[in-house]
CSV table of C-alpha atoms in Angstrom, one decimal:
chain,number,residue,atom,x,y,z
A,73,MET,CA,-37.7,-4.6,-16.0
A,74,SER,CA,-39.2,-1.2,-15.5
A,75,ALA,CA,-37.8,2.1,-16.9
A,76,GLU,CA,-36.8,3.3,-13.5
A,77,SER,CA,-34.6,0.3,-12.6
A,78,SER,CA,-33.0,0.4,-16.2
A,79,GLU,CA,-32.1,4.1,-16.0
A,80,PRO,CA,-29.8,3.9,-12.9
A,81,ARG,CA,-28.1,0.8,-14.5
A,82,GLY,CA,-27.6,2.7,-17.8
A,83,ARG,CA,-26.2,5.9,-15.9
A,84,PHE,CA,-23.8,3.5,-13.9
A,85,THR,CA,-22.6,1.9,-17.1
A,86,TYR,CA,-22.1,5.4,-18.7
A,87,TRP,CA,-20.0,6.6,-15.8
A,88,ARG,CA,-18.1,3.4,-15.5
A,89,LEU,CA,-17.1,3.5,-19.2
A,90,ARG,CA,-16.2,7.2,-18.7
A,91,PHE,CA,-13.9,6.4,-15.7
A,92,ARG,CA,-12.4,3.5,-17.6
A,93,ALA,CA,-11.5,5.8,-20.7
A,94,TRP,CA,-10.1,8.4,-18.3
A,95,ARG,CA,-8.0,5.7,-16.4
A,96,GLY,CA,-6.5,4.3,-19.7
A,97,THR,CA,-5.0,7.8,-20.6
A,98,ARG,CA,-2.8,8.1,-17.5
A,99,PRO,CA,-0.7,6.0,-15.1
A,100,PHE,CA,-3.7,5.4,-12.9
A,101,TRP,CA,-2.3,2.6,-10.7
A,102,ALA,CA,1.0,4.5,-10.3
A,103,GLY,CA,-0.8,7.5,-8.9
A,104,LEU,CA,-3.0,5.5,-6.6
A,105,LEU,CA,0.0,3.7,-5.2
A,106,THR,CA,1.8,6.8,-4.6
A,107,LEU,CA,-1.1,8.5,-2.9
A,108,LEU,CA,-1.5,5.5,-0.7
A,109,SER,CA,2.3,5.6,0.2
A,110,GLY,CA,2.1,9.1,1.7
A,111,VAL,CA,-0.5,7.9,4.3
A,112,PRO,CA,1.5,5.5,6.5
A,113,ILE,CA,4.6,7.8,6.2
A,114,ALA,CA,2.8,10.9,7.4
A,115,TYR,CA,0.6,9.1,9.9
A,116,PHE,CA,2.8,6.9,12.0
A,117,PRO,CA,5.0,9.7,13.6
A,118,TYR,CA,1.8,11.3,14.9
A,119,ALA,CA,-0.2,8.3,15.8
A,120,GLU,CA,-1.0,7.2,19.3
A,121,LEU,CA,-1.4,3.5,20.0
A,122,LYS,CA,-3.6,2.7,23.1
A,123,LEU,CA,-2.9,-0.7,24.8
A,124,GLY,CA,-5.5,-0.8,27.7
A,125,HIS,CA,-4.6,2.1,29.9
A,126,LEU,CA,-1.2,2.5,28.2
A,127,THR,CA,-0.7,5.1,25.5
A,128,LEU,CA,2.2,4.6,23.2
A,129,THR,CA,3.3,7.6,21.2
A,130,MET,CA,5.3,7.0,18.1
A,131,ALA,CA,6.1,10.7,17.5
A,132,THR,CA,9.7,11.3,16.6
A,133,THR,CA,12.0,14.4,16.2
A,134,ALA,CA,11.5,14.0,12.4
A,135,GLY,CA,7.7,14.3,12.5
A,136,ALA,CA,7.7,17.5,10.4
A,137,GLY,CA,9.9,15.7,7.8
A,138,SER,CA,7.6,12.7,7.8
A,139,LEU,CA,4.7,15.1,7.2
A,140,ILE,CA,6.3,17.0,4.3
A,141,ILE,CA,7.3,13.6,2.7
A,142,GLY,CA,3.7,12.4,3.0
A,143,VAL,CA,2.3,15.6,1.5
A,144,LEU,CA,4.9,15.5,-1.4
A,145,LEU,CA,4.0,11.9,-2.1
A,146,ALA,CA,0.2,12.8,-2.3
A,147,THR,CA,1.1,15.6,-4.6
A,148,LEU,CA,3.0,13.5,-6.9
A,149,GLY,CA,0.3,11.0,-7.0
A,150,LEU,CA,-2.2,13.7,-8.2
A,151,THR,CA,0.4,15.0,-10.8
A,152,MET,CA,0.6,11.4,-12.3
A,153,TRP,CA,-3.1,11.6,-12.8
A,154,PHE,CA,-3.7,15.2,-14.0
A,155,GLN,CA,-0.3,16.0,-15.6
A,156,SER,CA,0.9,12.7,-17.1
A,157,ILE,CA,3.4,14.4,-19.2
A,158,VAL,CA,5.7,14.7,-16.3
A,159,ARG,CA,5.3,11.1,-15.2
A,160,VAL,CA,8.9,10.3,-15.5
A,161,PHE,CA,10.0,13.2,-13.2
A,162,ALA,CA,7.2,12.3,-10.7
A,163,GLY,CA,8.2,8.7,-10.8
A,164,VAL,CA,11.9,9.4,-10.0
A,165,ALA,CA,10.9,11.9,-7.3
A,166,THR,CA,8.5,9.2,-5.8
A,167,ILE,CA,11.3,6.7,-5.7
A,168,LEU,CA,13.7,9.2,-4.1
A,169,LEU,CA,11.2,10.3,-1.4
A,170,GLY,CA,10.4,6.6,-0.7
A,171,LEU,CA,14.1,6.0,0.0
A,172,VAL,CA,14.6,9.1,2.1
A,173,SER,CA,11.5,8.1,4.2
A,174,ILE,CA,13.4,5.0,5.4
A,175,PRO,CA,15.8,6.8,7.8
A,176,VAL,CA,13.6,9.7,8.4
A,177,SER,CA,10.0,8.4,9.0
A,178,ASN,CA,9.9,5.4,11.1
A,179,ILE,CA,11.7,3.0,8.6
A,180,GLY,CA,9.5,4.4,5.8
A,181,GLY,CA,6.2,3.9,7.7
A,182,PHE,CA,7.4,0.5,8.8
A,183,MET,CA,8.3,-0.3,5.1
A,184,MET,CA,4.6,0.0,4.0
A,185,GLY,CA,4.9,3.5,2.7
A,186,ALA,CA,8.4,3.0,1.3
A,187,THR,CA,7.3,-0.1,-0.6
A,188,LEU,CA,4.3,1.5,-2.1
A,189,ALA,CA,6.3,4.6,-3.1
A,190,LEU,CA,8.9,2.3,-4.9
A,191,ILE,CA,6.3,0.4,-6.8
A,192,GLY,CA,4.3,3.5,-7.8
A,193,GLY,CA,7.4,5.4,-8.9
A,194,GLY,CA,8.4,2.4,-11.1
A,195,LEU,CA,5.1,2.1,-12.6
A,196,SER,CA,4.9,5.8,-13.4
A,197,ILE,CA,8.3,5.7,-15.2
A,198,ALA,CA,7.4,2.5,-17.1
A,199,TRP,CA,4.0,3.8,-18.3
A,200,ALA,CA,3.6,5.1,-21.8
A,201,PRO,CA,0.5,6.2,-23.6
A,202,GLY,CA,-1.1,3.8,-26.0
A,203,ARG,CA,-1.1,4.4,-29.7
A,204,PRO,CA,-4.4,5.3,-31.1
A,205,VAL,CA,-5.9,2.8,-33.6
A,206,ASP,CA,-5.6,3.9,-37.2
A,207,LEU,CA,-8.7,3.2,-39.3
A,208,ASP,CA,-6.6,2.7,-42.3
A,209,ASP,CA,-4.6,0.0,-40.6
A,210,GLU,CA,-7.8,-1.8,-39.7
A,211,HIS,CA,-9.1,-1.8,-43.3
A,212,ALA,CA,-5.7,-2.9,-44.6
A,213,ALA,CA,-5.6,-5.8,-42.0
A,214,ASP,CA,-8.6,-7.4,-43.7
A,215,VAL,CA,-9.3,-6.8,-47.3
A,216,GLY,CA,-12.4,-9.1,-47.2
A,217,ASP,CA,-11.2,-12.2,-49.2
A,218,GLY,CA,-8.7,-13.8,-47.0
A,219,ARG,CA,-5.5,-12.4,-48.7
A,220,PRO,CA,-2.7,-10.7,-46.8
A,221,ALA,CA,-3.1,-7.1,-45.8
A,222,GLY,CA,-2.0,-4.6,-48.4
A,223,HIS,CA,-2.2,-7.1,-51.2
A,224,ALA,CA,-4.4,-5.8,-54.1
A,225,ALA,CA,-6.2,-8.1,-56.3
A,226,VAL,CA,-5.8,-7.5,-59.9
A,227,ARG,CA,-6.8,-9.0,-63.2
A,228,ARG,CA,-4.5,-10.1,-65.9
A,229,GLN,CA,-5.7,-9.3,-69.4
A,230,THR,CA,-4.6,-9.9,-73.0
A,231,PHE,CA,-5.5,-7.0,-75.3
A,232,LYS,CA,-6.4,-7.7,-78.9
A,233,PRO,CA,-5.2,-5.5,-81.8
A,234,GLY,CA,-8.8,-4.8,-82.9
A,235,GLY,CA,-10.0,-3.8,-79.6
A,236,GLY,CA,-11.3,-5.5,-76.6
A,237,ALA,CA,-9.5,-7.7,-74.1
A,238,VAL,CA,-9.6,-11.3,-73.0
A,239,ASP,CA,-9.9,-11.7,-69.3
A,240,GLN,CA,-7.4,-14.3,-68.0
A,241,GLY,CA,-8.6,-13.9,-64.3
A,242,THR,CA,-6.5,-12.9,-61.4
A,243,PRO,CA,-3.1,-14.5,-60.6
A,244,ASP,CA,-4.2,-14.8,-56.9
A,245,GLY,CA,-7.9,-15.8,-57.4
A,246,GLY,CA,-9.6,-12.6,-56.4
A,247,GLY,CA,-10.1,-9.1,-57.3
A,248,ASP,CA,-12.6,-7.2,-59.3
A,249,ASP,CA,-10.7,-4.2,-60.9
A,250,PRO,CA,-10.4,-4.8,-64.6
A,251,PHE,CA,-8.2,-1.8,-65.1
A,252,LEU,CA,-5.1,-2.7,-63.1
A,253,PRO,CA,-2.3,-4.7,-64.7
A,254,GLY,CA,-1.5,-8.1,-63.3
A,255,PRO,CA,1.8,-9.1,-61.6
A,256,HIS,CA,4.4,-10.8,-63.6
A,257,ASP,CA,7.6,-12.7,-63.1
A,258,GLY,CA,10.0,-10.4,-64.8
A,259,ARG,CA,9.1,-11.5,-68.3
A,260,PRO,CA,7.1,-9.2,-70.6
A,261,ASN,CA,3.4,-9.9,-70.8
A,262,LEU,CA,3.1,-11.0,-74.4
A,263,THR,CA,-0.2,-10.8,-76.3
A,264,ASP,CA,-1.6,-12.8,-79.0
A,265,THR,CA,0.0,-10.6,-81.6
A,266,THR,CA,3.2,-8.3,-81.3
A,267,ALA,CA,2.8,-5.0,-82.8
A,268,HIS,CA,5.9,-3.6,-84.6
A,269,ALA,CA,6.4,0.0,-85.7
A,270,ASN,CA,7.1,0.0,-89.4
A,271,GLY,CA,7.2,3.4,-91.2
A,272,GLY,CA,4.4,4.7,-89.0
A,273,ARG,CA,2.2,1.7,-89.8
A,274,ASN,CA,1.4,-1.2,-87.4
A,275,SER,CA,1.6,-4.7,-88.9
A,276,ALA,CA,0.9,-7.9,-87.1
A,277,GLY,CA,3.4,-10.7,-87.5
Protein backbone atom coordinates (compact mmCIF):
# COMPACT_ATOMS: atom_id res chain seq x y z
CA MET A 1 0.00 0.00 0.00
CA SER A 2 1.38 3.38 -0.96
CA ALA A 3 1.88 6.28 1.40
CA GLU A 4 -0.72 8.34 -0.49
CA SER A 5 -3.45 5.79 0.12
CA SER A 6 -2.55 5.20 3.78
CA GLU A 7 -2.48 8.90 4.67
CA PRO A 8 -6.20 9.60 3.92
CA ARG A 9 -7.14 6.46 5.84
CA GLY A 10 -5.11 7.58 8.83
CA ARG A 11 -6.64 11.04 8.65
CA PHE A 12 -10.13 9.56 8.48
CA THR A 13 -9.39 7.36 11.48
CA TYR A 14 -8.09 10.37 13.41
CA TRP A 15 -11.19 12.46 12.80
CA ARG A 16 -13.47 9.49 13.44
CA LEU A 17 -11.87 8.97 16.86
CA ARG A 18 -12.07 12.69 17.58
CA PHE A 19 -15.77 12.70 16.72
CA ARG A 20 -16.33 9.57 18.81
CA ALA A 21 -14.67 11.21 21.83
CA TRP A 22 -16.70 14.41 21.31
CA ARG A 23 -19.92 12.42 20.97
CA GLY A 24 -19.28 10.52 24.20
CA THR A 25 -19.12 13.67 26.35
CA ARG A 26 -22.61 14.97 25.55
CA PRO A 27 -26.15 13.67 24.85
CA PHE A 28 -25.49 13.36 21.13
CA TRP A 29 -28.47 11.25 20.10
CA ALA A 30 -30.85 13.33 22.17
CA GLY A 31 -29.67 16.48 20.42
CA LEU A 32 -29.89 14.84 17.00
CA LEU A 33 -33.46 13.65 17.52
CA THR A 34 -34.44 17.07 18.86
CA LEU A 35 -32.98 18.75 15.79
CA LEU A 36 -34.84 16.36 13.49
CA SER A 37 -38.10 16.86 15.37
CA GLY A 38 -38.18 20.52 14.44
CA VAL A 39 -38.07 19.80 10.69
CA PRO A 40 -41.56 18.28 10.14
CA ILE A 41 -43.15 20.62 12.68
CA ALA A 42 -41.89 23.73 10.88
CA TYR A 43 -42.10 22.33 7.33
CA PHE A 44 -45.62 20.93 6.91
CA PRO A 45 -47.58 24.16 7.62
CA TYR A 46 -45.72 25.84 4.73
CA ALA A 47 -45.46 22.87 2.37
CA GLU A 48 -47.33 22.56 -0.90
CA LEU A 49 -48.16 19.08 -2.11
CA LYS A 50 -48.71 18.79 -5.88
CA LEU A 51 -50.89 15.98 -7.21
CA GLY A 52 -50.77 16.35 -10.97
CA HIS A 53 -52.29 19.74 -11.69
CA LEU A 54 -53.76 19.96 -8.21
CA THR A 55 -51.83 21.90 -5.59
CA LEU A 56 -52.62 21.11 -1.96
CA THR A 57 -51.54 23.73 0.56
CA MET A 58 -51.30 22.63 4.18
CA ALA A 59 -50.78 26.13 5.57
CA THR A 60 -52.76 26.85 8.72
CA THR A 61 -53.51 29.90 10.79
CA ALA A 62 -50.93 28.66 13.30
CA GLY A 63 -48.11 28.66 10.76
CA ALA A 64 -46.12 31.22 12.72
CA GLY A 65 -46.46 29.16 15.89
CA SER A 66 -45.23 26.06 14.06
CA LEU A 67 -42.20 27.94 12.79
CA ILE A 68 -41.39 29.20 16.28
CA ILE A 69 -41.69 25.70 17.75
CA GLY A 70 -39.46 24.26 15.04
CA VAL A 71 -36.79 26.92 15.58
CA LEU A 72 -36.91 26.42 19.35
CA LEU A 73 -36.52 22.66 18.98
CA ALA A 74 -33.50 23.16 16.73
CA THR A 75 -32.02 25.55 19.30
CA LEU A 76 -32.60 23.08 22.11
CA GLY A 77 -30.92 20.33 20.09
CA LEU A 78 -27.82 22.49 19.63
CA THR A 79 -27.94 23.36 23.33
CA MET A 80 -27.81 19.67 24.23
CA TRP A 81 -24.67 19.34 22.13
CA PHE A 82 -22.72 22.41 23.17
CA GLN A 83 -24.13 23.18 26.64
CA SER A 84 -24.76 19.74 28.09
CA ILE A 85 -24.80 21.15 31.62
CA VAL A 86 -28.40 22.33 31.01
CA ARG A 87 -29.47 19.04 29.45
CA VAL A 88 -32.27 18.49 31.99
CA PHE A 89 -33.84 21.87 31.29
CA ALA A 90 -33.44 21.35 27.55
CA GLY A 91 -35.04 17.91 27.78
CA VAL A 92 -38.05 19.17 29.72
CA ALA A 93 -38.51 22.09 27.32
CA THR A 94 -38.29 19.71 24.35
CA ILE A 95 -41.00 17.45 25.75
CA LEU A 96 -43.28 20.43 26.45
CA LEU A 97 -42.79 21.83 22.94
CA GLY A 98 -43.47 18.42 21.44
CA LEU A 99 -46.76 18.22 23.33
CA VAL A 100 -47.72 21.80 22.38
CA SER A 101 -47.04 21.06 18.72
CA ILE A 102 -49.82 18.44 18.64
CA PRO A 103 -52.72 20.93 18.69
CA VAL A 104 -50.75 23.77 17.09
CA SER A 105 -48.81 22.31 14.18
CA ASN A 106 -50.77 19.72 12.18
CA ILE A 107 -50.88 17.14 14.97
CA GLY A 108 -47.21 17.66 15.76
CA GLY A 109 -46.05 17.36 12.16
CA PHE A 110 -48.33 14.33 11.67
CA MET A 111 -46.91 12.90 14.93
CA MET A 112 -43.45 12.55 13.40
CA GLY A 113 -42.04 15.69 14.98
CA ALA A 114 -43.87 15.22 18.27
CA THR A 115 -42.62 11.63 18.62
CA LEU A 116 -39.01 12.62 17.90
CA ALA A 117 -39.28 15.50 20.37
CA LEU A 118 -40.60 13.26 23.14
CA ILE A 119 -37.87 10.66 22.60
CA GLY A 120 -35.12 13.28 22.31
CA GLY A 121 -36.26 15.08 25.46
CA GLY A 122 -36.41 11.84 27.42
CA LEU A 123 -32.91 10.86 26.30
CA SER A 124 -31.58 14.27 27.27
CA ILE A 125 -33.03 14.00 30.79
CA ALA A 126 -31.77 10.45 31.27
CA TRP A 127 -28.25 11.09 29.97
CA ALA A 128 -25.43 11.44 32.51
CA PRO A 129 -21.72 11.99 31.95
CA GLY A 130 -19.53 8.95 32.43
CA ARG A 131 -17.13 8.69 35.36
CA PRO A 132 -13.49 8.95 34.28
CA VAL A 133 -11.42 5.83 34.83
CA ASP A 134 -9.17 6.09 37.86
CA LEU A 135 -5.71 4.65 37.28
CA ASP A 136 -5.42 3.68 40.94
CA ASP A 137 -8.57 1.59 40.60
CA GLU A 138 -7.13 -0.17 37.57
CA HIS A 139 -3.93 -1.06 39.43
CA ALA A 140 -5.88 -2.17 42.49
CA ALA A 141 -8.13 -4.36 40.37
CA ASP A 142 -5.19 -6.53 39.31
CA VAL A 143 -2.29 -6.96 41.73
CA GLY A 144 -0.57 -9.35 39.37
CA ASP A 145 -0.76 -12.66 41.24
CA GLY A 146 -4.42 -13.55 41.02
CA ARG A 147 -5.40 -12.38 44.49
CA PRO A 148 -8.37 -10.06 45.17
CA ALA A 149 -7.96 -6.32 44.64
CA GLY A 150 -6.63 -4.36 47.59
CA HIS A 151 -5.16 -7.49 49.23
CA ALA A 152 -1.51 -6.97 50.03
CA ALA A 153 0.78 -9.96 50.27
CA VAL A 154 2.90 -10.02 53.41
CA ARG A 155 5.35 -12.43 54.95
CA ARG A 156 5.07 -13.90 58.42
CA GLN A 157 8.38 -14.04 60.20
CA THR A 158 9.63 -15.28 63.56
CA PHE A 159 12.35 -13.15 65.06
CA LYS A 160 15.12 -14.73 67.11
CA PRO A 161 16.49 -13.12 70.28
CA GLY A 162 20.04 -13.12 68.96
CA GLY A 163 19.12 -11.35 65.77
CA GLY A 164 17.86 -12.47 62.40
CA ALA A 165 14.50 -13.86 61.42
CA VAL A 166 13.08 -17.13 60.22
CA ASP A 167 10.86 -16.63 57.18
CA GLN A 168 7.65 -18.65 57.49
CA GLY A 169 6.32 -17.59 54.11
CA THR A 170 3.14 -15.74 53.39
CA PRO A 171 -0.23 -16.82 54.70
CA ASP A 172 -1.79 -16.41 51.27
CA GLY A 173 0.97 -17.84 49.14
CA GLY A 174 2.35 -14.62 47.66
CA GLY A 175 4.08 -11.35 48.34
CA ASP A 176 7.64 -10.22 48.47
CA ASP A 177 7.83 -7.56 51.19
CA PRO A 178 9.75 -9.00 54.18
CA PHE A 179 9.10 -6.00 56.43
CA LEU A 180 5.32 -6.16 56.75
CA PRO A 181 3.80 -8.25 59.56
CA GLY A 182 1.58 -11.10 58.61
CA PRO A 183 -2.12 -11.30 59.47
CA HIS A 184 -3.20 -13.32 62.47
CA ASP A 185 -6.41 -14.76 63.83
CA GLY A 186 -6.57 -12.67 67.00
CA ARG A 187 -3.94 -14.61 68.97
CA PRO A 188 -0.51 -13.10 69.58
CA ASN A 189 2.26 -14.15 67.23
CA LEU A 190 4.49 -16.09 69.60
CA THR A 191 8.15 -16.47 68.78
CA ASP A 192 10.50 -19.30 69.68
CA THR A 193 11.40 -17.55 72.94
CA THR A 194 9.43 -15.11 75.01
CA ALA A 195 11.27 -12.14 76.42
CA HIS A 196 10.36 -10.97 79.90
CA ALA A 197 11.50 -7.68 81.36
CA ASN A 198 13.12 -8.39 84.75
CA GLY A 199 14.87 -5.52 86.43
CA GLY A 200 15.98 -4.02 83.20
CA ARG A 201 17.40 -7.30 81.90
CA ASN A 202 15.93 -9.64 79.34
CA SER A 203 15.98 -13.33 80.19
CA ALA A 204 14.80 -16.14 77.99
CA GLY A 205 12.47 -18.65 79.53
